[in-house]
């Protein structure tokens, strides 16, 4: 079995194995927030845009979206989905060399959990420079409940769309890290591969400090793109923040 870089071969089967049909619901949540903004939200920076599923939903709702992602392979699929009229660039956070100022920025599907605490702080500061005053930053993060759940369920196996997979995770609760090995056998072509991913469970206090230092105010922390406040049962928390005036 070949060992490849994260989100390289996985890009081929990402939408089939990793993703659940949530992007329409998540985009509606974002649209409801932004529709109430008296200044108006027209431009959106999609951080970790992946294969372009959320971007497609936002574009369908009338937003101009610019997407960035660390994986060229994921971006190639996003370009096929979204067409040549959408600006998509390969970038690895916290480096954010995009031009212009946006009304909003988003980062979904625990994209920020791939950053170290220091990278998270630097990313918040970089995003603030790309948002207008009172611009929106909405993102999700895995929670301490997700950390406990992963410790209790270290191996997940299954088969979907003729792809067999085994996902094994090792959590260090002191370092707050999660090392995940994804093994996939594609029954359609019989070409198996393995990818390794590392994520970080960011403590709420560290997230709030990073946001405050970057000039953001937290409006709400909810349960996965709903208006229900996050609580001890929340696996994925959605942070809704606004950039403070200079």
PDB file of C-alpha atoms in Angstrom:
ATOM      1  CA  UNK A   1       0.000   0.000   0.000  1.00  0.00           C
ATOM      2  CA  UNK A   2       1.462   3.355  -1.057  1.00  0.00           C
ATOM      3  CA  UNK A   3       1.866   6.189   1.460  1.00  0.00           C
ATOM      4  CA  UNK A   4       1.002   9.599   0.002  1.00  0.00           C
ATOM      5  CA  UNK A   5       0.701  13.204   1.173  1.00  0.00           C
ATOM      6  CA  UNK A   6      -2.459  14.326   2.951  1.00  0.00           C
ATOM      7  CA  UNK A   7      -5.333  15.225   0.608  1.00  0.00           C
ATOM      8  CA  UNK A   8      -3.488  14.026  -2.483  1.00  0.00           C
ATOM      9  CA  UNK A   9      -5.014  10.633  -3.355  1.00  0.00           C
ATOM     10  CA  UNK A  10      -7.817  11.225  -0.852  1.00  0.00           C
ATOM     11  CA  UNK A  11      -9.059  14.025  -3.086  1.00  0.00           C
ATOM     12  CA  UNK A  12     -10.232  11.399  -5.596  1.00  0.00           C
ATOM     13  CA  UNK A  13     -12.726   9.893  -3.136  1.00  0.00           C
ATOM     14  CA  UNK A  14     -13.143  12.737  -0.634  1.00  0.00           C
ATOM     15  CA  UNK A  15     -16.696  13.662  -1.616  1.00  0.00           C
ATOM     16  CA  UNK A  16     -17.758  10.006  -1.460  1.00  0.00           C
ATOM     17  CA  UNK A  17     -16.158   8.994   1.859  1.00  0.00           C
ATOM     18  CA  UNK A  18     -15.568  12.041   4.042  1.00  0.00           C
ATOM     19  CA  UNK A  19     -18.419  14.386   3.195  1.00  0.00           C
ATOM     20  CA  UNK A  20     -22.019  14.149   4.313  1.00  0.00           C
ATOM     21  CA  UNK A  21     -24.743  16.139   2.501  1.00  0.00           C
ATOM     22  CA  UNK A  22     -24.496  19.205   4.712  1.00  0.00           C
ATOM     23  CA  UNK A  23     -23.333  22.062   2.507  1.00  0.00           C
ATOM     24  CA  UNK A  24     -26.788  23.278   1.504  1.00  0.00           C
ATOM     25  CA  UNK A  25     -27.780  23.521   5.170  1.00  0.00           C
ATOM     26  CA  UNK A  26     -24.512  25.175   6.161  1.00  0.00           C
ATOM     27  CA  UNK A  27     -24.745  27.699   3.314  1.00  0.00           C
ATOM     28  CA  UNK A  28     -28.308  28.540   4.359  1.00  0.00           C
ATOM     29  CA  UNK A  29     -27.079  29.218   7.897  1.00  0.00           C
ATOM     30  CA  UNK A  30     -24.407  31.567   6.568  1.00  0.00           C
ATOM     31  CA  UNK A  31     -26.858  33.270   4.199  1.00  0.00           C
ATOM     32  CA  UNK A  32     -29.315  33.937   7.034  1.00  0.00           C
ATOM     33  CA  UNK A  33     -26.604  35.690   9.044  1.00  0.00           C
ATOM     34  CA  UNK A  34     -25.280  37.731   6.155  1.00  0.00           C
ATOM     35  CA  UNK A  35     -28.713  38.744   4.875  1.00  0.00           C
ATOM     36  CA  UNK A  36     -29.256  40.643   8.129  1.00  0.00           C
ATOM     37  CA  UNK A  37     -26.080  42.708   7.659  1.00  0.00           C
ATOM     38  CA  UNK A  38     -27.134  46.266   6.745  1.00  0.00           C
ATOM     39  CA  UNK A  39     -23.843  46.843   4.914  1.00  0.00           C
ATOM     40  CA  UNK A  40     -24.408  43.753   2.812  1.00  0.00           C
ATOM     41  CA  UNK A  41     -22.266  40.702   2.124  1.00  0.00           C
ATOM     42  CA  UNK A  42     -21.265  40.089  -1.470  1.00  0.00           C
ATOM     43  CA  UNK A  43     -17.693  38.725  -1.412  1.00  0.00           C
ATOM     44  CA  UNK A  44     -16.616  35.636   0.546  1.00  0.00           C
ATOM     45  CA  UNK A  45     -13.154  34.182   1.145  1.00  0.00           C
ATOM     46  CA  UNK A  46     -13.407  30.384   1.489  1.00  0.00           C
ATOM     47  CA  UNK A  47     -10.427  29.110   3.501  1.00  0.00           C
ATOM     48  CA  UNK A  48      -9.708  25.436   2.927  1.00  0.00           C
ATOM     49  CA  UNK A  49     -12.272  25.325   0.136  1.00  0.00           C
ATOM     50  CA  UNK A  50     -11.525  21.678  -0.666  1.00  0.00           C
ATOM     51  CA  UNK A  51     -13.415  20.360  -3.679  1.00  0.00           C
ATOM     52  CA  UNK A  52     -15.628  23.457  -3.825  1.00  0.00           C
ATOM     53  CA  UNK A  53     -18.852  22.059  -2.376  1.00  0.00           C
ATOM     54  CA  UNK A  54     -19.578  24.990  -0.048  1.00  0.00           C
ATOM     55  CA  UNK A  55     -18.346  27.532  -2.589  1.00  0.00           C
ATOM     56  CA  UNK A  56     -20.822  26.140  -5.095  1.00  0.00           C
ATOM     57  CA  UNK A  57     -23.709  26.574  -2.668  1.00  0.00           C
ATOM     58  CA  UNK A  58     -22.677  30.151  -1.876  1.00  0.00           C
ATOM     59  CA  UNK A  59     -22.269  31.056  -5.545  1.00  0.00           C
ATOM     60  CA  UNK A  60     -25.759  29.690  -6.187  1.00  0.00           C
ATOM     61  CA  UNK A  61     -26.997  32.149  -3.546  1.00  0.00           C
ATOM     62  CA  UNK A  62     -25.392  35.071  -5.354  1.00  0.00           C
ATOM     63  CA  UNK A  63     -22.061  35.471  -3.565  1.00  0.00           C
ATOM     64  CA  UNK A  64     -18.698  36.059  -5.224  1.00  0.00           C
ATOM     65  CA  UNK A  65     -16.355  33.468  -3.760  1.00  0.00           C
ATOM     66  CA  UNK A  66     -12.564  33.258  -3.743  1.00  0.00           C
ATOM     67  CA  UNK A  67     -11.196  29.934  -2.538  1.00  0.00           C
ATOM     68  CA  UNK A  68      -7.822  28.837  -1.181  1.00  0.00           C
ATOM     69  CA  UNK A  69      -6.631  25.386  -0.188  1.00  0.00           C
ATOM     70  CA  UNK A  70      -3.327  23.692   0.584  1.00  0.00           C
ATOM     71  CA  UNK A  71      -4.015  20.745  -1.752  1.00  0.00           C
ATOM     72  CA  UNK A  72      -3.539  21.104  -5.493  1.00  0.00           C
ATOM     73  CA  UNK A  73      -5.474  17.870  -5.990  1.00  0.00           C
ATOM     74  CA  UNK A  74      -8.512  19.180  -4.095  1.00  0.00           C
ATOM     75  CA  UNK A  75      -8.344  22.461  -6.009  1.00  0.00           C
ATOM     76  CA  UNK A  76      -8.286  20.612  -9.332  1.00  0.00           C
ATOM     77  CA  UNK A  77     -11.633  19.043  -8.454  1.00  0.00           C
ATOM     78  CA  UNK A  78     -12.969  22.405  -7.271  1.00  0.00           C
ATOM     79  CA  UNK A  79     -12.048  23.945 -10.630  1.00  0.00           C
ATOM     80  CA  UNK A  80     -13.940  21.199 -12.450  1.00  0.00           C
ATOM     81  CA  UNK A  81     -16.976  21.810 -10.247  1.00  0.00           C
ATOM     82  CA  UNK A  82     -16.979  25.623 -10.202  1.00  0.00           C
ATOM     83  CA  UNK A  83     -15.583  26.502 -13.617  1.00  0.00           C
ATOM     84  CA  UNK A  84     -12.920  29.000 -14.703  1.00  0.00           C
ATOM     85  CA  UNK A  85     -14.787  32.060 -13.433  1.00  0.00           C
ATOM     86  CA  UNK A  86     -14.035  31.331  -9.758  1.00  0.00           C
ATOM     87  CA  UNK A  87     -10.631  32.353  -8.398  1.00  0.00           C
ATOM     88  CA  UNK A  88      -8.986  29.381  -6.651  1.00  0.00           C
ATOM     89  CA  UNK A  89      -5.402  29.375  -5.365  1.00  0.00           C
ATOM     90  CA  UNK A  90      -3.054  26.971  -3.613  1.00  0.00           C
ATOM     91  CA  UNK A  91      -2.066  28.431  -0.234  1.00  0.00           C
ATOM     92  CA  UNK A  92      -1.082  26.960   3.109  1.00  0.00           C
ATOM     93  CA  UNK A  93      -2.276  28.890   6.150  1.00  0.00           C
ATOM     94  CA  UNK A  94      -1.223  31.104   7.804  1.00  0.00           C
ATOM     95  CA  UNK A  95       0.193  32.386   4.498  1.00  0.00           C
ATOM     96  CA  UNK A  96      -2.705  34.221   2.872  1.00  0.00           C
ATOM     97  CA  UNK A  97      -1.504  36.075  -0.224  1.00  0.00           C
ATOM     98  CA  UNK A  98      -4.903  36.971  -1.637  1.00  0.00           C
ATOM     99  CA  UNK A  99      -5.734  40.398  -3.003  1.00  0.00           C
ATOM    100  CA  UNK A 100      -8.663  42.573  -2.060  1.00  0.00           C
ATOM    101  CA  UNK A 101     -10.910  43.039   0.946  1.00  0.00           C
ATOM    102  CA  UNK A 102     -13.849  40.716   1.602  1.00  0.00           C
ATOM    103  CA  UNK A 103     -17.163  41.049   3.389  1.00  0.00           C
ATOM    104  CA  UNK A 104     -16.856  37.598   4.954  1.00  0.00           C
ATOM    105  CA  UNK A 105     -14.545  34.631   5.383  1.00  0.00           C
ATOM    106  CA  UNK A 106     -15.405  31.035   6.199  1.00  0.00           C
ATOM    107  CA  UNK A 107     -13.506  27.884   7.103  1.00  0.00           C
ATOM    108  CA  UNK A 108     -15.547  24.695   7.359  1.00  0.00           C
ATOM    109  CA  UNK A 109     -15.114  20.981   8.024  1.00  0.00           C
ATOM    110  CA  UNK A 110     -12.553  21.497  10.819  1.00  0.00           C
ATOM    111  CA  UNK A 111     -10.020  23.047   8.442  1.00  0.00           C
ATOM    112  CA  UNK A 112      -8.559  25.160  11.258  1.00  0.00           C
ATOM    113  CA  UNK A 113      -7.984  22.036  13.355  1.00  0.00           C
ATOM    114  CA  UNK A 114      -5.062  21.297  11.026  1.00  0.00           C
ATOM    115  CA  UNK A 115      -3.217  24.363  12.346  1.00  0.00           C
ATOM    116  CA  UNK A 116      -0.943  24.427  15.369  1.00  0.00           C
ATOM    117  CA  UNK A 117      -1.968  26.919  18.071  1.00  0.00           C
ATOM    118  CA  UNK A 118       0.660  29.349  16.799  1.00  0.00           C
ATOM    119  CA  UNK A 119      -0.502  28.927  13.203  1.00  0.00           C
ATOM    120  CA  UNK A 120      -4.075  29.543  14.341  1.00  0.00           C
ATOM    121  CA  UNK A 121      -3.079  32.867  15.923  1.00  0.00           C
ATOM    122  CA  UNK A 122      -1.216  33.929  12.805  1.00  0.00           C
ATOM    123  CA  UNK A 123      -4.115  32.869  10.579  1.00  0.00           C
ATOM    124  CA  UNK A 124      -6.626  34.932  12.552  1.00  0.00           C
ATOM    125  CA  UNK A 125      -4.385  37.974  12.144  1.00  0.00           C
ATOM    126  CA  UNK A 126      -3.959  37.316   8.406  1.00  0.00           C
ATOM    127  CA  UNK A 127      -7.707  36.950   7.868  1.00  0.00           C
ATOM    128  CA  UNK A 128      -8.409  40.185   9.734  1.00  0.00           C
ATOM    129  CA  UNK A 129      -6.304  42.051   7.173  1.00  0.00           C
ATOM    130  CA  UNK A 130      -8.510  40.709   4.376  1.00  0.00           C
ATOM    131  CA  UNK A 131     -11.866  41.684   5.930  1.00  0.00           C
ATOM    132  CA  UNK A 132     -13.656  45.004   5.964  1.00  0.00           C
ATOM    133  CA  UNK A 133     -14.600  46.517   9.347  1.00  0.00           C
ATOM    134  CA  UNK A 134     -17.486  44.497  10.801  1.00  0.00           C
ATOM    135  CA  UNK A 135     -16.711  41.761   8.260  1.00  0.00           C
ATOM    136  CA  UNK A 136     -17.666  38.214   9.192  1.00  0.00           C
ATOM    137  CA  UNK A 137     -15.427  35.288  10.075  1.00  0.00           C
ATOM    138  CA  UNK A 138     -17.413  32.090  10.595  1.00  0.00           C
ATOM    139  CA  UNK A 139     -15.630  28.783  11.132  1.00  0.00           C
ATOM    140  CA  UNK A 140     -16.024  25.440  12.855  1.00  0.00           C
ATOM    141  CA  UNK A 141     -13.736  23.521  15.173  1.00  0.00           C
ATOM    142  CA  UNK A 142     -13.736  20.089  16.741  1.00  0.00           C
ATOM    143  CA  UNK A 143     -14.448  20.270  20.453  1.00  0.00           C
ATOM    144  CA  UNK A 144     -13.238  18.544  23.606  1.00  0.00           C
ATOM    145  CA  UNK A 145     -16.289  16.285  23.263  1.00  0.00           C
ATOM    146  CA  UNK A 146     -14.987  15.251  19.837  1.00  0.00           C
ATOM    147  CA  UNK A 147     -11.598  14.544  21.419  1.00  0.00           C
ATOM    148  CA  UNK A 148     -13.249  12.250  23.982  1.00  0.00           C
ATOM    149  CA  UNK A 149     -15.369  10.611  21.278  1.00  0.00           C
ATOM    150  CA  UNK A 150     -12.298   9.913  19.143  1.00  0.00           C
ATOM    151  CA  UNK A 151     -10.432   8.414  22.093  1.00  0.00           C
ATOM    152  CA  UNK A 152     -13.398   6.089  22.701  1.00  0.00           C
ATOM    153  CA  UNK A 153     -13.761   5.262  18.990  1.00  0.00           C
ATOM    154  CA  UNK A 154     -10.213   5.082  17.603  1.00  0.00           C
ATOM    155  CA  UNK A 155     -11.052   3.010  14.510  1.00  0.00           C
ATOM    156  CA  UNK A 156     -13.802   3.563  11.965  1.00  0.00           C
ATOM    157  CA  UNK A 157     -14.204   1.202   9.002  1.00  0.00           C
ATOM    158  CA  UNK A 158     -16.703   0.986   6.211  1.00  0.00           C
ATOM    159  CA  UNK A 159     -17.463   0.843   2.521  1.00  0.00           C
ATOM    160  CA  UNK A 160     -19.134   3.440   0.316  1.00  0.00           C
ATOM    161  CA  UNK A 161     -19.305   3.955  -3.427  1.00  0.00           C
ATOM    162  CA  UNK A 162     -17.192   0.799  -3.864  1.00  0.00           C
ATOM    163  CA  UNK A 163     -14.427   2.235  -1.699  1.00  0.00           C
ATOM    164  CA  UNK A 164     -13.371   0.324   1.409  1.00  0.00           C
ATOM    165  CA  UNK A 165     -11.731   2.381   4.125  1.00  0.00           C
ATOM    166  CA  UNK A 166     -10.247   2.150   7.615  1.00  0.00           C
ATOM    167  CA  UNK A 167      -9.654   5.350   9.597  1.00  0.00           C
ATOM    168  CA  UNK A 168      -7.555   4.970  12.727  1.00  0.00           C
ATOM    169  CA  UNK A 169      -6.861   7.839  15.137  1.00  0.00           C
ATOM    170  CA  UNK A 170      -4.465   8.243  18.057  1.00  0.00           C
ATOM    171  CA  UNK A 171      -5.190  11.137  20.412  1.00  0.00           C
ATOM    172  CA  UNK A 172      -2.717  12.705  22.854  1.00  0.00           C
ATOM    173  CA  UNK A 173      -5.030  14.548  25.284  1.00  0.00           C
ATOM    174  CA  UNK A 174      -2.129  16.377  26.918  1.00  0.00           C
ATOM    175  CA  UNK A 175      -0.664  17.704  23.678  1.00  0.00           C
ATOM    176  CA  UNK A 176      -4.239  17.976  22.311  1.00  0.00           C
ATOM    177  CA  UNK A 177      -3.194  16.321  19.039  1.00  0.00           C
ATOM    178  CA  UNK A 178      -4.887  13.717  16.873  1.00  0.00           C
ATOM    179  CA  UNK A 179      -2.870  11.627  14.412  1.00  0.00           C
ATOM    180  CA  UNK A 180      -5.099   9.888  11.887  1.00  0.00           C
ATOM    181  CA  UNK A 181      -4.201   7.245   9.326  1.00  0.00           C
ATOM    182  CA  UNK A 182      -6.648   6.817   6.459  1.00  0.00           C
ATOM    183  CA  UNK A 183      -6.302   3.566   4.518  1.00  0.00           C
ATOM    184  CA  UNK A 184      -8.405   3.231   1.391  1.00  0.00           C
ATOM    185  CA  UNK A 185      -8.786   0.372  -1.055  1.00  0.00           C
ATOM    186  CA  UNK A 186     -10.606   1.521  -4.163  1.00  0.00           C
ATOM    187  CA  UNK A 187     -12.494  -1.544  -5.315  1.00  0.00           C
ATOM    188  CA  UNK A 188     -13.050   0.057  -8.702  1.00  0.00           C
ATOM    189  CA  UNK A 189      -9.350  -0.011  -9.575  1.00  0.00           C
ATOM    190  CA  UNK A 190      -7.766  -2.059  -6.788  1.00  0.00           C
ATOM    191  CA  UNK A 191      -5.204   0.631  -6.027  1.00  0.00           C
ATOM    192  CA  UNK A 192      -4.900   1.046  -2.237  1.00  0.00           C
ATOM    193  CA  UNK A 193      -3.217   3.973  -0.487  1.00  0.00           C
ATOM    194  CA  UNK A 194      -2.593   5.437   2.961  1.00  0.00           C
ATOM    195  CA  UNK A 195      -2.590   9.062   4.118  1.00  0.00           C
ATOM    196  CA  UNK A 196      -1.553  10.509   7.470  1.00  0.00           C
ATOM    197  CA  UNK A 197      -3.273  13.579   8.926  1.00  0.00           C
ATOM    198  CA  UNK A 198      -2.503  15.539  12.095  1.00  0.00           C
ATOM    199  CA  UNK A 199      -5.034  17.791  13.762  1.00  0.00           C
ATOM    200  CA  UNK A 200      -5.091  19.852  16.959  1.00  0.00           C
ATOM    201  CA  UNK A 201      -7.937  20.196  19.445  1.00  0.00           C
ATOM    202  CA  UNK A 202      -7.813  23.920  20.213  1.00  0.00           C
ATOM    203  CA  UNK A 203      -8.871  24.942  23.704  1.00  0.00           C
ATOM    204  CA  UNK A 204     -11.706  27.485  23.736  1.00  0.00           C
ATOM    205  CA  UNK A 205      -9.612  29.930  25.743  1.00  0.00           C
ATOM    206  CA  UNK A 206      -6.843  29.815  23.126  1.00  0.00           C
ATOM    207  CA  UNK A 207      -9.320  30.369  20.289  1.00  0.00           C
ATOM    208  CA  UNK A 208     -10.861  33.362  22.048  1.00  0.00           C
ATOM    209  CA  UNK A 209      -7.423  34.837  22.759  1.00  0.00           C
ATOM    210  CA  UNK A 210      -6.383  34.418  19.122  1.00  0.00           C
ATOM    211  CA  UNK A 211      -9.562  36.129  17.945  1.00  0.00           C
ATOM    212  CA  UNK A 212      -9.251  38.975  20.428  1.00  0.00           C
ATOM    213  CA  UNK A 213      -5.616  39.608  19.509  1.00  0.00           C
ATOM    214  CA  UNK A 214      -6.592  39.738  15.816  1.00  0.00           C
ATOM    215  CA  UNK A 215      -9.392  42.213  16.467  1.00  0.00           C
ATOM    216  CA  UNK A 216     -12.453  39.946  16.305  1.00  0.00           C
ATOM    217  CA  UNK A 217     -15.492  39.895  18.576  1.00  0.00           C
ATOM    218  CA  UNK A 218     -17.296  36.590  19.130  1.00  0.00           C
ATOM    219  CA  UNK A 219     -21.041  36.803  18.473  1.00  0.00           C
ATOM    220  CA  UNK A 220     -21.934  33.172  19.136  1.00  0.00           C
ATOM    221  CA  UNK A 221     -20.553  29.662  19.478  1.00  0.00           C
ATOM    222  CA  UNK A 222     -23.197  27.228  18.272  1.00  0.00           C
ATOM    223  CA  UNK A 223     -23.753  23.556  17.671  1.00  0.00           C
ATOM    224  CA  UNK A 224     -22.691  22.774  14.074  1.00  0.00           C
ATOM    225  CA  UNK A 225     -24.250  25.553  11.998  1.00  0.00           C
ATOM    226  CA  UNK A 226     -27.395  25.919  14.083  1.00  0.00           C
ATOM    227  CA  UNK A 227     -28.620  28.584  16.475  1.00  0.00           C
ATOM    228  CA  UNK A 228     -28.393  26.154  19.390  1.00  0.00           C
ATOM    229  CA  UNK A 229     -25.566  27.181  21.760  1.00  0.00           C
ATOM    230  CA  UNK A 230     -22.673  24.744  21.906  1.00  0.00           C
ATOM    231  CA  UNK A 231     -22.683  22.623  25.056  1.00  0.00           C
ATOM    232  CA  UNK A 232     -20.862  19.601  26.473  1.00  0.00           C
ATOM    233  CA  UNK A 233     -22.453  17.329  23.851  1.00  0.00           C
ATOM    234  CA  UNK A 234     -21.282  19.387  20.848  1.00  0.00           C
ATOM    235  CA  UNK A 235     -18.822  17.607  18.564  1.00  0.00           C
ATOM    236  CA  UNK A 236     -18.325  20.427  16.051  1.00  0.00           C
ATOM    237  CA  UNK A 237     -18.725  24.023  17.259  1.00  0.00           C
ATOM    238  CA  UNK A 238     -19.476  26.879  14.891  1.00  0.00           C
ATOM    239  CA  UNK A 239     -17.886  30.220  15.806  1.00  0.00           C
ATOM    240  CA  UNK A 240     -19.551  33.372  14.495  1.00  0.00           C
ATOM    241  CA  UNK A 241     -17.305  36.434  14.799  1.00  0.00           C
ATOM    242  CA  UNK A 242     -17.060  39.970  13.453  1.00  0.00           C
ATOM    243  CA  UNK A 243     -14.018  42.096  12.806  1.00  0.00           C
ATOM    244  CA  UNK A 244     -14.017  45.112  15.096  1.00  0.00           C
ATOM    245  CA  UNK A 245     -13.655  48.621  13.640  1.00  0.00           C
ATOM    246  CA  UNK A 246     -10.049  49.801  13.511  1.00  0.00           C
TER     247      UNK A 246
END
